[in-house]
The first five atom37 places (N, CA, C, CB, O) and aatype in JSON, in Angstrom:
{
  "aatype": [12, 15, 17, 13, 7, 14, 0, 7, 0, 11, 16, 19, 6, 10, 1, 8, 5, 10, 6, 3, 10, 0, 15, 7, 1, 0, 1, 19, 19, 15, 10, 9, 9, 3, 10, 3, 16, 1, 1, 14, 0, 7, 10, 14, 0, 7, 9, 1, 7, 1, 10, 7],
  "atom_mask": [
    [1, 1, 1, 1, 1],
    [1, 1, 1, 1, 1],
    [1, 1, 1, 1, 1],
    [1, 1, 1, 1, 1],
    [1, 1, 1, 0, 1],
    [1, 1, 1, 1, 1],
    [1, 1, 1, 1, 1],
    [1, 1, 1, 0, 1],
    [1, 1, 1, 1, 1],
    [1, 1, 1, 1, 1],
    [1, 1, 1, 1, 1],
    [1, 1, 1, 1, 1],
    [1, 1, 1, 1, 1],
    [1, 1, 1, 1, 1],
    [1, 1, 1, 1, 1],
    [1, 1, 1, 1, 1],
    [1, 1, 1, 1, 1],
    [1, 1, 1, 1, 1],
    [1, 1, 1, 1, 1],
    [1, 1, 1, 1, 1],
    [1, 1, 1, 1, 1],
    [1, 1, 1, 1, 1],
    [1, 1, 1, 1, 1],
    [1, 1, 1, 0, 1],
    [1, 1, 1, 1, 1],
    [1, 1, 1, 1, 1],
    [1, 1, 1, 1, 1],
    [1, 1, 1, 1, 1],
    [1, 1, 1, 1, 1],
    [1, 1, 1, 1, 1],
    [1, 1, 1, 1, 1],
    [1, 1, 1, 1, 1],
    [1, 1, 1, 1, 1],
    [1, 1, 1, 1, 1],
    [1, 1, 1, 1, 1],
    [1, 1, 1, 1, 1],
    [1, 1, 1, 1, 1],
    [1, 1, 1, 1, 1],
    [1, 1, 1, 1, 1],
    [1, 1, 1, 1, 1],
    [1, 1, 1, 1, 1],
    [1, 1, 1, 0, 1],
    [1, 1, 1, 1, 1],
    [1, 1, 1, 1, 1],
    [1, 1, 1, 1, 1],
    [1, 1, 1, 0, 1],
    [1, 1, 1, 1, 1],
    [1, 1, 1, 1, 1],
    [1, 1, 1, 0, 1],
    [1, 1, 1, 1, 1],
    [1, 1, 1, 1, 1],
    [1, 1, 1, 0, 1]
  ],
  "atom_positions": [
    [[-2.23, 9.92, 0.56], [-1.02, 9.14, 0.61], [-1.25, 7.87, -0.19], [-0.6, 8.83, 2.09], [-2.34, 7.3, -0.12]],
    [[-0.27, 7.42, -0.94], [-0.36, 6.2, -1.74], [0.9, 5.37, -1.54], [-0.56, 6.53, -3.23], [1.98, 5.91, -1.29]],
    [[0.77, 4.06, -1.64], [1.91, 3.17, -1.55], [1.58, 1.87, -2.26], [2.29, 2.9, -0.07], [0.41, 1.6, -2.57]],
    [[2.61, 1.05, -2.54], [2.44, -0.22, -3.22], [2.22, -1.34, -2.22], [3.66, -0.53, -4.09], [2.85, -1.37, -1.16]],
    [[1.32, -2.25, -2.56], [1.14, -3.47, -1.8], [1.86, -4.59, -2.54], [0.0, 0.0, 0.0], [2.74, -4.31, -3.36]],
    [[1.52, -5.84, -2.26], [2.19, -6.96, -2.91], [2.01, -6.94, -4.43], [1.67, -8.27, -2.35], [0.95, -6.55, -4.94]],
    [[3.04, -7.36, -5.15], [2.97, -7.47, -6.6], [2.83, -8.93, -6.98], [4.22, -6.84, -7.28], [3.56, -9.78, -6.48]],
    [[1.87, -9.23, -7.86], [1.71, -10.57, -8.39], [2.44, -10.69, -9.71], [0.0, 0.0, 0.0], [3.17, -9.77, -10.1]],
    [[2.24, -11.79, -10.4], [2.9, -11.98, -11.7], [2.36, -11.01, -12.75], [2.71, -13.41, -12.18], [3.09, -10.59, -13.64]],
    [[1.06, -10.64, -12.63], [0.45, -9.76, -13.63], [-0.32, -8.61, -13.01], [-0.45, -10.55, -14.52], [-1.03, -7.9, -13.72]],
    [[-0.21, -8.42, -11.72], [-0.93, -7.33, -11.05], [-0.02, -6.61, -10.07], [-2.16, -7.88, -10.32], [0.97, -7.16, -9.59]],
    [[-0.37, -5.38, -9.79], [0.31, -4.57, -8.78], [-0.77, -3.96, -7.91], [1.23, -3.45, -9.43], [-1.72, -3.37, -8.43]],
    [[-0.65, -4.1, -6.61], [-1.62, -3.5, -5.72], [-1.15, -2.09, -5.35], [-1.82, -4.37, -4.45], [-0.04, -1.92, -4.84]],
    [[-1.99, -1.11, -5.6], [-1.71, 0.27, -5.24], [-2.67, 0.64, -4.12], [-1.86, 1.23, -6.47], [-3.89, 0.54, -4.3]],
    [[-2.15, 1.06, -3.0], [-3.01, 1.42, -1.87], [-3.04, 2.92, -1.72], [-2.51, 0.76, -0.56], [-2.02, 3.6, -1.87]],
    [[-4.23, 3.44, -1.44], [-4.42, 4.88, -1.31], [-5.18, 5.17, -0.02], [-5.18, 5.45, -2.54], [-6.14, 4.48, 0.31]],
    [[-4.74, 6.16, 0.69], [-5.49, 6.63, 1.85], [-6.23, 7.89, 1.43], [-4.56, 6.89, 3.08], [-5.61, 8.89, 1.05]],
    [[-7.55, 7.83, 1.5], [-8.39, 8.94, 1.09], [-9.05, 9.52, 2.34], [-9.44, 8.49, 0.04], [-9.83, 8.84, 3.0]],
    [[-8.75, 10.75, 2.64], [-9.22, 11.37, 3.87], [-10.72, 11.58, 3.93], [-8.54, 12.66, 4.05], [-11.28, 11.69, 5.02]],
    [[-11.39, 11.65, 2.77], [-12.81, 11.97, 2.8], [-13.72, 10.74, 2.9], [-13.16, 12.74, 1.57], [-14.94, 10.9, 2.99]],
    [[-13.18, 9.53, 2.89], [-13.98, 8.33, 3.04], [-14.09, 7.95, 4.51], [-13.38, 7.17, 2.23], [-13.16, 8.2, 5.29]],
    [[-15.19, 7.37, 4.9], [-15.41, 6.99, 6.29], [-14.32, 6.04, 6.79], [-16.77, 6.34, 6.46], [-13.87, 6.16, 7.93]],
    [[-13.9, 5.11, 5.95], [-12.87, 4.15, 6.38], [-11.46, 4.72, 6.27], [-12.97, 2.88, 5.55], [-10.55, 4.23, 6.92]],
    [[-11.28, 5.76, 5.45], [-9.96, 6.36, 5.28], [-9.07, 5.63, 4.29], [0.0, 0.0, 0.0], [-7.96, 6.09, 4.03]],
    [[-9.52, 4.5, 3.73], [-8.67, 3.74, 2.82], [-9.46, 3.17, 1.66], [-7.96, 2.63, 3.56], [-10.67, 2.98, 1.74]],
    [[-8.76, 2.9, 0.58], [-9.34, 2.23, -0.59], [-8.31, 1.27, -1.14], [-9.8, 3.27, -1.68], [-7.11, 1.46, -0.92]],
    [[-8.76, 0.25, -1.84], [-7.83, -0.72, -2.43], [-8.01, -0.72, -3.94], [-8.06, -2.14, -1.84], [-9.13, -0.79, -4.45]],
    [[-6.9, -0.66, -4.65], [-6.92, -0.68, -6.11], [-5.93, -1.73, -6.57], [-6.58, 0.73, -6.71], [-4.78, -1.74, -6.11]],
    [[-6.34, -2.61, -7.46], [-5.43, -3.58, -8.06], [-5.36, -3.24, -9.54], [-5.9, -5.07, -7.81], [-6.38, -3.2, -10.22]],
    [[-4.14, -3.01, -10.04], [-3.96, -2.63, -11.44], [-3.51, -3.84, -12.26], [-2.92, -1.49, -11.56], [-2.68, -4.64, -11.82]],
    [[-4.07, -3.97, -13.43], [-3.69, -5.03, -14.36], [-2.9, -4.37, -15.48], [-4.94, -5.8, -14.9], [-3.37, -3.43, -16.11]],
    [[-1.7, -4.87, -15.73], [-0.85, -4.34, -16.79], [-1.24, -5.04, -18.1], [0.67, -4.55, -16.47], [-1.22, -6.27, -18.18]],
    [[-1.59, -4.24, -19.11], [-2.04, -4.79, -20.4], [-1.02, -4.49, -21.49], [-3.42, -4.2, -20.78], [-0.53, -3.36, -21.61]],
    [[-0.7, -5.51, -22.27], [0.13, -5.33, -23.46], [-0.77, -4.73, -24.53], [0.79, -6.69, -23.95], [-1.74, -5.38, -24.95]],
    [[-0.49, -3.53, -24.98], [-1.37, -2.85, -25.92], [-1.39, -3.49, -27.3], [-0.96, -1.41, -26.06], [-2.37, -3.35, -28.03]],
    [[-0.33, -4.21, -27.66], [-0.32, -4.88, -28.96], [-1.2, -6.13, -28.96], [1.11, -5.25, -29.34], [-1.96, -6.35, -29.91]],
    [[-1.11, -6.93, -27.91], [-1.87, -8.19, -27.86], [-3.19, -8.04, -27.11], [-1.03, -9.27, -27.21], [-4.06, -8.9, -27.21]],
    [[-3.34, -6.93, -26.36], [-4.52, -6.69, -25.53], [-4.74, -7.8, -24.5], [-5.76, -6.55, -26.4], [-5.87, -8.15, -24.17]],
    [[-3.63, -8.33, -24.02], [-3.67, -9.37, -23.0], [-2.84, -8.92, -21.8], [-3.15, -10.73, -23.56], [-1.99, -8.04, -21.94]],
    [[-3.08, -9.52, -20.64], [-2.27, -9.16, -19.46], [-0.79, -9.42, -19.72], [-2.74, -9.94, -18.22], [-0.42, -10.44, -20.3]],
    [[0.03, -8.51, -19.28], [1.48, -8.63, -19.43], [2.09, -8.96, -18.08], [2.1, -7.32, -20.02], [1.72, -8.36, -17.07]],
    [[3.0, -9.9, -18.06], [3.68, -10.26, -16.82], [4.67, -9.2, -16.4], [0.0, 0.0, 0.0], [5.28, -8.54, -17.24]],
    [[4.82, -9.02, -15.09], [5.81, -8.1, -14.56], [7.13, -8.84, -14.37], [5.32, -7.48, -13.21], [7.13, -9.96, -13.85]],
    [[8.24, -8.25, -14.77], [9.53, -8.88, -14.53], [9.75, -9.11, -13.03], [10.68, -8.03, -15.11], [9.34, -8.3, -12.2]],
    [[10.39, -10.22, -12.69], [10.63, -10.58, -11.29], [11.35, -9.48, -10.53], [11.42, -11.86, -11.2], [11.06, -9.26, -9.35]],
    [[12.29, -8.78, -11.17], [13.02, -7.7, -10.51], [12.1, -6.57, -10.06], [0.0, 0.0, 0.0], [12.3, -6.0, -8.99]],
    [[11.13, -6.25, -10.87], [10.17, -5.19, -10.52], [9.25, -5.68, -9.4], [9.34, -4.76, -11.76], [8.99, -4.95, -8.45]],
    [[8.75, -6.93, -9.52], [7.9, -7.48, -8.46], [8.64, -7.47, -7.13], [7.45, -8.92, -8.81], [8.05, -7.15, -6.09]],
    [[9.92, -7.8, -7.15], [10.71, -7.82, -5.91], [10.82, -6.44, -5.29], [0.0, 0.0, 0.0], [10.78, -6.32, -4.06]],
    [[10.96, -5.41, -6.11], [11.07, -4.04, -5.58], [9.75, -3.5, -5.04], [11.58, -3.11, -6.67], [9.75, -2.65, -4.15]],
    [[8.64, -3.99, -5.57], [7.33, -3.47, -5.16], [6.77, -4.14, -3.92], [6.36, -3.62, -6.29], [5.88, -3.59, -3.29]],
    [[7.24, -5.27, -3.56], [6.66, -5.87, -2.39], [7.02, -7.27, -2.22], [0.0, 0.0, 0.0], [6.6, -7.91, -1.26]]
  ]
}
């Protein structure tokens, strides 16, 4: 099972429940990169609002 956690200005937290781990959970934070500039790209406020 996967779901979104809080969204920052340049990050999105993706949460995953993994049945084979002792704790049952893992935390992943994704950084959105602009492929042209190779720098972090900001998330529009509307998307951040929908994610958390």
